[in-house]
């Protein structure tokens, strides 16, 4: 893909589609140059109202032009711009246009515009044989950005390209076939991280047995593939005591085990490693950007499958931390593999803080829907930082309480805890299950069961897997590194 920057319209050599932004009520948001007289009648006609994301295709001066609505000027923010510009990309793709030039608005908006365009320029179409089919959208091969503000930020563009490519990498990983995921991840991290200031360590099944990670081993007992724990550490600030550990749930497929899911519930369960993908994608970008921070991604990988060997309801397993768990629901598997990984981080990695991300509960989707992830933490500073990052990147977060009274639901007659506290307040209870495995280290838990994977495309999330979390965690790392 090619990116071209132009300071103004006069520089533009030629264009397949030229996109002009407008504020609602038809006020132009940029200089219209020689196209002014051709465009004005359209604005007067009222056919185009410039509502956010509205597009209008026309021909002026022999050029194909899209008018793009940004919505009310008073309502403008990063997210509204991401959404608006993503609509222009969708229009281009619908018309099978391979090259488009976007006029940017002036002001500190370049990043949001860039994100809106480039995050939208993604399709998971490798399985589409019929390339002429309407659903198999060809992508933009050349993207031009026009405006003095855009030209001024060439360094920012390079940075954003790294970030967007990490988001796309995560999307590919999550959209991929369940049975291909583990090989894909292992192959990718070896090639991506070789030669960078990054240490990759894979704890295979044998090593997990030596370490006595009883919960990761239990969850994967019925799986045809062996579990592993992936550790990727990037040391961007060797002198600093700060070490952020990001833990991501890596269930490559979640059948529910013997507490089997019905078809509707299982349909999307190849997404159950979205947390793992997000933390690996974050460290990939952090390393490539050379952020001055020490960060480790920890991804317990397991498949929750059904077999004679599968872990069974009523049985008890000992975790890495020593806590014993009576299994009362084999579908509450994510918290089990996370518990071992969290305890491992606390014991071995000297974390200054831990953030885990996981497609942990359907209850988080019931509570907050597809747009918002649930945030849990008793650490006010961590919450403030993560909520601030969410506001910056548009990856929405809402804090839910860790209600201490609900811990009663975990009482077991024969072990230290059961693994499921029931459905009511399920997202909160899942977070409460994790808490004792972390102890006193500052810790936040993000349940991204809703936003990680969408049944229908929405705005710049064009194809099921969204890559949610990468930009959020990167911005969070920037804050921890004192960059912002
Ligand atoms: N992977 C699921 C949660 C999930 C549901 C993610 C929908 C994405 C979309 C998780 O392992 C699970 O099955 N959770 C159970 C917990 C219950 C058994 C306490 C759930 O949400 O029903
Ligand atoms: Mn499950
Ligand atoms: Zn799961």
XYZ file of C-alpha atoms and ligand atoms in Angstrom:
508
model
C 0.000 0.000 0.000
C 1.190 3.464 -0.892
C 0.724 6.649 1.103
C 1.052 10.074 -0.466
C 1.045 13.411 1.307
C 0.056 16.682 -0.371
C 0.088 20.118 1.164
C -2.810 21.362 -0.965
C -5.135 20.540 -3.825
C -2.940 22.160 -6.455
C -0.217 19.586 -5.814
C -2.517 16.666 -6.497
C -1.494 14.984 -9.763
C -4.584 12.847 -10.320
C -7.206 11.130 -8.281
C -9.658 8.234 -8.562
C -11.669 9.611 -5.706
C -11.238 12.915 -3.969
C -12.868 13.212 -0.547
C -13.929 16.613 0.841
C -15.059 16.951 4.462
C -18.030 19.125 5.514
C -19.624 20.183 8.753
C -23.324 19.573 9.200
C -25.459 22.263 7.520
C -23.032 22.301 4.587
C -20.178 24.418 5.880
C -16.993 23.321 4.174
C -14.332 21.971 6.563
C -11.516 22.610 4.107
C -10.487 24.667 1.130
C -12.479 23.531 -1.926
C -10.099 25.124 -4.428
C -11.202 24.951 -8.035
C -14.058 22.602 -7.115
C -15.914 25.250 -5.099
C -18.342 26.393 -7.763
C -19.134 22.809 -8.753
C -19.817 21.657 -5.213
C -21.817 24.621 -3.940
C -25.057 23.801 -5.793
C -25.070 20.348 -4.203
C -24.773 21.865 -0.733
C -27.610 24.299 -1.517
C -29.842 21.496 -2.840
C -30.078 19.876 0.581
C -29.385 16.436 -0.912
C -26.320 16.195 1.312
C -26.702 17.172 4.978
C -23.165 16.326 6.166
C -24.340 14.232 9.074
C -21.491 12.238 10.591
C -20.513 9.474 8.184
C -22.866 10.593 5.411
C -21.330 10.422 1.929
C -22.393 11.846 -1.428
C -20.745 10.847 -4.682
C -20.596 13.342 -7.549
C -18.505 14.441 -10.501
C -17.009 17.917 -10.640
C -14.493 19.225 -13.162
C -14.225 15.710 -14.575
C -13.190 14.272 -11.223
C -15.021 11.756 -9.025
C -15.629 13.466 -5.718
C -17.096 12.285 -2.429
C -18.594 14.799 -0.051
C -18.067 13.521 3.479
C -20.184 14.538 6.462
C -18.332 15.143 9.732
C -21.445 15.995 11.742
C -21.822 19.105 13.887
C -18.658 21.137 14.274
C -19.424 21.618 17.969
C -19.517 17.821 18.454
C -16.214 17.038 16.776
C -13.804 14.720 18.557
C -11.305 12.008 17.631
C -13.893 9.281 17.506
C -16.338 11.262 15.362
C -13.542 11.870 12.857
C -12.452 8.228 12.843
C -16.025 7.211 12.111
C -16.609 9.850 9.451
C -13.452 9.094 7.486
C -14.111 5.362 7.765
C -17.385 5.985 5.898
C -15.435 7.486 2.999
C -13.201 4.413 2.861
C -16.234 2.128 2.820
C -17.697 4.134 -0.038
C -14.460 3.790 -2.009
C -14.391 0.065 -1.381
C -18.026 -0.323 -2.391
C -17.212 1.362 -5.702
C -14.131 -0.861 -6.041
C -11.855 2.152 -6.152
C -8.182 1.350 -5.597
C -6.851 4.830 -4.955
C -8.389 7.662 -2.976
C -7.258 11.060 -1.754
C -8.646 12.483 1.444
C -8.709 16.166 2.289
C -7.870 16.559 5.994
C -9.304 19.239 8.245
C -6.923 21.655 9.911
C -6.194 21.399 13.616
C -4.825 18.656 15.767
C -6.808 15.876 14.109
C -4.326 14.142 11.845
C -4.039 11.043 14.004
C -7.778 10.444 14.237
C -8.246 10.926 10.492
C -5.394 8.575 9.744
C -6.775 5.953 12.125
C -10.256 6.233 10.640
C -8.912 5.663 7.147
C -6.318 2.989 7.788
C -8.221 0.953 10.370
C -11.074 0.768 7.835
C -8.799 -0.379 5.049
C -8.924 -3.986 6.198
C -10.853 -7.005 4.996
C -10.520 -10.616 5.938
C -11.032 -11.886 2.425
C -8.439 -14.574 2.032
C -11.113 -17.270 1.960
C -13.212 -15.559 -0.699
C -12.781 -17.401 -4.005
C -15.150 -15.191 -5.953
C -13.306 -11.907 -6.079
C -16.183 -10.285 -7.969
C -18.615 -11.037 -5.221
C -20.103 -7.940 -3.641
C -18.961 -8.895 -0.139
C -15.343 -9.381 -1.130
C -14.321 -5.773 -1.071
C -11.092 -4.791 -2.734
C -8.989 -2.504 -0.612
C -7.468 0.845 -1.294
C -3.951 0.457 -2.639
C -3.042 4.117 -2.702
C -4.121 6.594 -0.059
C -3.439 10.283 -0.373
C -3.766 12.803 2.429
C -4.165 16.433 1.555
C -3.669 19.421 3.839
C -0.813 21.369 5.362
C -1.474 19.768 8.733
C -1.124 16.286 7.226
C 2.150 17.045 5.488
C 3.671 18.421 8.671
C 3.437 15.082 10.442
C 5.490 12.632 8.484
C 7.027 11.099 11.628
C 3.578 10.674 13.115
C 2.504 8.822 9.976
C 5.316 6.324 10.250
C 4.388 5.724 13.879
C 0.725 5.306 13.090
C 1.520 2.849 10.324
C 3.277 0.648 12.858
C 0.305 0.848 15.191
C -2.288 0.149 12.492
C -0.276 -2.760 11.153
C -0.243 -4.256 14.658
C -4.021 -3.867 14.859
C -4.371 -5.600 11.491
C -1.999 -8.323 12.654
C -4.219 -8.968 15.673
C -7.307 -9.018 13.454
C -5.707 -11.621 11.166
C -4.781 -13.726 14.158
C -8.254 -13.613 15.682
C -10.073 -14.097 12.369
C -7.926 -17.117 11.516
C -9.116 -20.690 11.896
C -9.082 -22.017 15.445
C -6.892 -24.957 14.481
C -4.345 -22.712 12.763
C -3.997 -20.165 15.542
C -1.285 -21.672 17.679
C 1.054 -22.459 14.775
C 0.338 -19.033 13.344
C 1.175 -17.280 16.620
C 4.321 -19.281 17.253
C 5.565 -18.787 13.713
C 4.736 -15.084 13.735
C 6.316 -14.169 17.047
C 9.527 -15.898 16.070
C 9.774 -13.943 12.830
C 8.507 -10.624 14.190
C 10.625 -10.464 17.267
C 13.903 -11.816 15.972
C 16.619 -9.197 16.023
C 14.685 -6.744 18.159
C 15.292 -5.877 21.796
C 12.838 -8.616 22.645
C 13.155 -11.933 24.436
C 10.735 -14.662 23.437
C 10.232 -17.675 25.651
C 7.773 -20.496 25.049
C 6.959 -22.735 27.988
C 5.775 -25.967 26.378
C 3.628 -28.640 28.012
C 6.577 -30.384 29.589
C 7.784 -27.114 31.102
C 4.273 -26.319 32.346
C 4.259 -29.704 34.083
C 7.610 -28.959 35.698
C 6.319 -25.578 36.833
C 3.105 -27.231 38.085
C 0.756 -24.965 36.188
C -2.141 -27.245 37.038
C -4.882 -25.008 35.685
C -3.514 -24.386 32.168
C -2.854 -28.123 31.974
C -6.371 -28.968 33.190
C -8.124 -26.764 30.631
C -6.161 -28.243 27.732
C -6.488 -31.905 28.732
C -9.099 -32.657 26.073
C -7.344 -30.759 23.291
C -5.521 -32.286 20.331
C -2.838 -29.602 20.623
C -0.607 -29.058 23.624
C -0.912 -25.908 25.706
C 1.883 -23.417 26.182
C 2.695 -20.159 27.899
C 4.176 -17.495 25.655
C 6.343 -14.831 27.205
C 7.560 -11.907 25.134
C 9.618 -9.283 26.947
C 10.702 -5.996 25.484
C 13.219 -3.974 27.454
C 12.959 -0.433 26.165
C 14.241 1.237 29.314
C 16.816 -1.027 30.973
C 17.636 1.491 33.713
C 14.069 1.792 34.943
C 12.447 -0.346 37.647
C 9.105 0.003 35.852
C 7.940 -3.288 34.356
C 4.422 -3.535 32.948
C 3.137 -7.066 32.527
C 0.252 -7.604 30.117
C -1.534 -10.932 30.403
C -3.885 -12.093 27.635
C -6.333 -14.999 27.560
C -5.336 -17.332 24.740
C -8.083 -19.931 24.422
C -7.714 -20.924 20.765
C -11.160 -22.483 20.826
C -13.777 -22.621 23.565
C -16.317 -25.420 23.185
C -17.210 -25.012 26.841
C -15.809 -28.480 27.525
C -18.276 -30.876 29.184
C -20.291 -27.782 30.177
C -20.717 -27.608 26.420
C -21.907 -24.457 24.676
C -24.941 -24.521 22.403
C -24.314 -23.716 18.718
C -25.051 -19.987 19.054
C -22.642 -19.657 21.946
C -19.870 -21.606 20.224
C -20.194 -19.854 16.877
C -17.797 -17.048 17.759
C -15.453 -18.963 20.023
C -12.450 -18.802 17.738
C -12.219 -15.250 19.096
C -11.404 -16.510 22.574
C -7.709 -15.717 22.193
C -8.325 -12.030 21.463
C -6.699 -11.035 24.750
C -3.527 -12.965 23.918
C -3.441 -11.482 20.432
C -3.915 -7.981 21.840
C -1.048 -8.185 24.334
C 1.315 -9.719 21.758
C 0.298 -7.092 19.201
C 0.915 -4.368 21.764
C 4.456 -5.514 22.528
C 5.087 -5.933 18.781
C 4.227 -2.277 18.264
C 5.992 -1.061 21.420
C 9.213 -2.741 20.291
C 8.944 -1.467 16.754
C 8.288 2.062 17.991
C 11.136 1.813 20.470
C 9.028 2.995 23.405
C 11.078 3.748 26.505
C 9.359 1.163 28.645
C 9.880 -2.364 29.911
C 6.918 -4.530 29.067
C 6.167 -8.238 29.003
C 3.295 -9.949 27.244
C 2.254 -13.195 28.838
C -0.148 -15.382 26.881
C -1.377 -18.712 28.239
C -2.529 -20.686 25.186
C -4.943 -23.613 25.458
C -7.900 -25.167 23.685
C -11.010 -25.992 25.690
C -12.140 -29.150 23.948
C -14.127 -32.290 24.627
C -12.502 -35.685 24.838
C -12.328 -38.609 27.237
C -9.355 -36.880 28.820
C -11.064 -33.492 29.281
C -11.121 -31.999 32.741
C -14.311 -32.912 34.504
C -16.893 -31.255 36.697
C -16.406 -32.005 40.357
C -12.661 -32.666 40.039
C -10.050 -30.563 41.800
C -6.862 -29.105 40.351
C -3.944 -27.331 41.983
C -2.908 -24.009 40.491
C 0.635 -22.712 40.059
C 0.043 -20.484 43.101
C -0.889 -23.507 45.224
C -4.570 -22.586 45.495
C -6.803 -25.539 44.687
C -9.834 -25.200 42.451
C -12.939 -27.405 42.322
C -14.292 -27.330 38.776
C -18.018 -26.612 38.818
C -18.177 -25.347 35.241
C -15.701 -26.322 32.529
C -16.854 -23.333 30.467
C -15.290 -20.971 33.016
C -11.880 -21.908 31.592
C -10.442 -18.483 30.815
C -10.071 -17.492 34.457
C -8.229 -20.771 35.088
C -5.485 -20.232 32.527
C -5.275 -16.562 33.525
C -4.920 -17.509 37.192
C -1.782 -19.551 36.461
C -0.341 -16.844 34.216
C -1.068 -14.066 36.727
C 0.505 -16.001 39.577
C 3.521 -16.722 37.376
C 3.906 -13.018 36.606
C 3.726 -12.051 40.268
C 6.225 -14.704 41.354
C 8.781 -14.417 38.535
C 8.578 -11.151 36.638
C 8.679 -8.447 39.313
C 5.822 -6.468 37.765
C 5.205 -2.855 38.787
C 1.693 -3.399 37.518
C -0.305 -6.072 35.717
C -3.105 -5.561 33.210
C -4.916 -8.609 31.929
C -7.214 -8.605 28.917
C -9.598 -11.445 28.259
C -12.775 -12.426 26.454
C -13.825 -13.668 29.844
C -17.598 -13.545 30.220
C -20.796 -13.341 28.226
C -22.012 -11.375 31.246
C -19.739 -8.459 30.274
C -21.578 -8.323 26.933
C -24.960 -8.445 28.659
C -23.877 -5.601 30.956
C -22.153 -3.279 28.454
C -22.846 -4.530 24.927
C -20.448 -4.775 22.001
C -19.047 -1.259 22.250
C -17.616 -1.188 25.733
C -15.242 -3.396 27.683
C -15.507 -3.837 31.433
C -12.651 -2.534 33.564
C -11.964 -3.841 37.051
C -9.355 -2.561 39.446
C -8.978 -1.420 43.008
C -6.029 0.736 41.976
C -7.276 4.245 41.284
C -4.178 5.321 39.381
C -4.354 2.342 37.020
C -8.037 3.016 36.420
C -7.399 6.679 35.701
C -4.636 5.849 33.236
C -6.612 3.163 31.423
C -9.786 5.264 31.268
C -7.782 8.177 29.936
C -6.247 5.942 27.246
C -9.700 4.645 26.340
C -10.933 8.197 25.859
C -7.926 8.947 23.656
C -8.158 5.896 21.411
C -11.930 5.404 21.274
C -11.674 1.894 22.697
C -14.361 2.373 25.290
C -14.004 1.152 28.869
C -16.410 1.293 31.780
C -15.345 0.562 35.325
C -17.347 -2.026 37.260
C -16.885 -2.670 40.981
C -15.053 -5.589 42.575
C -17.865 -6.311 45.039
C -16.190 -8.095 47.943
C -19.448 -9.680 49.174
C -19.781 -11.647 45.941
C -16.711 -13.686 46.863
C -19.047 -15.907 48.873
C -20.158 -17.487 45.609
C -16.756 -19.203 45.364
C -16.998 -21.303 48.540
C -16.057 -24.947 47.969
C -16.534 -27.864 50.371
C -13.458 -29.698 49.170
C -11.071 -27.118 47.677
C -9.985 -23.522 48.225
C -12.448 -22.264 45.625
C -14.800 -23.325 42.855
C -14.217 -21.820 39.406
C -17.674 -20.441 38.679
C -19.709 -18.224 40.997
C -22.822 -18.358 38.815
C -24.312 -16.113 36.153
C -25.598 -13.136 38.161
C -23.003 -10.383 38.092
C -20.880 -12.821 36.111
C -18.309 -10.318 34.850
C -17.694 -9.025 38.391
C -17.460 -12.522 39.805
C -14.961 -13.571 37.121
C -12.744 -10.637 38.116
C -13.091 -11.630 41.780
C -11.914 -15.148 40.941
C -8.680 -13.729 39.505
C -7.941 -11.334 42.377
C -6.352 -13.732 44.902
C -3.938 -15.016 42.248
C -2.563 -11.498 41.882
C -2.434 -10.467 45.525
C -1.136 -6.993 46.239
C 0.476 -6.014 42.934
C -1.386 -3.097 41.263
C -3.652 -4.919 38.845
C -6.414 -4.188 36.353
C -8.604 -6.634 34.493
C -10.273 -5.811 31.182
C -13.097 -8.039 29.949
C -13.280 -7.394 26.200
C -15.754 -10.174 25.366
C -17.986 -7.641 23.575
C -15.673 -5.345 21.597
C -13.064 -7.947 20.557
C -15.234 -9.577 17.931
C -18.288 -8.196 16.165
C -20.958 -10.074 14.285
C -21.602 -7.060 12.083
C -19.023 -4.551 10.847
C -19.215 -1.209 12.602
C -17.447 2.015 11.613
C -13.724 1.302 11.202
C -14.132 -2.239 12.510
C -14.785 -3.804 9.141
C -14.440 -7.514 9.724
C -15.387 -9.394 12.911
C -12.085 -9.234 14.807
C -11.514 -5.597 15.797
C -8.016 -5.634 17.238
C -9.484 -3.911 20.295
C -6.881 -3.301 22.999
C -3.735 -2.703 20.967
C -4.093 1.052 20.640
C -5.481 1.275 24.164
C -2.590 -0.609 25.744
C -0.011 1.224 23.650
C -1.354 4.544 24.814
C -1.328 3.198 28.358
C 2.334 2.187 27.958
C 3.090 5.681 26.669
C 1.597 7.109 29.851
C 3.581 4.710 32.010
C 6.715 5.718 30.134
C 5.897 9.338 30.817
C 5.434 10.205 27.121
C 2.054 11.716 27.710
N -15.166 -17.315 26.270
C -16.296 -17.253 27.113
C -16.870 -15.841 27.253
C -17.379 -15.196 25.987
C -18.725 -15.248 25.665
C -16.520 -14.481 25.164
C -19.184 -14.632 24.503
C -16.981 -13.872 24.008
C -18.303 -13.940 23.686
C -15.955 -17.769 28.505
O -14.987 -18.734 28.562
C -17.196 -18.368 29.088
O -17.650 -19.339 28.567
N -17.704 -17.762 30.160
C -18.861 -18.254 30.801
C -18.660 -18.139 32.289
C -19.687 -18.885 33.098
C -19.575 -20.376 32.852
C -19.482 -18.580 34.563
C -20.051 -17.411 30.359
O -19.868 -16.218 30.099
O -21.135 -17.959 30.213
Mn -15.811 -20.704 28.318
Zn -13.648 -18.779 27.001
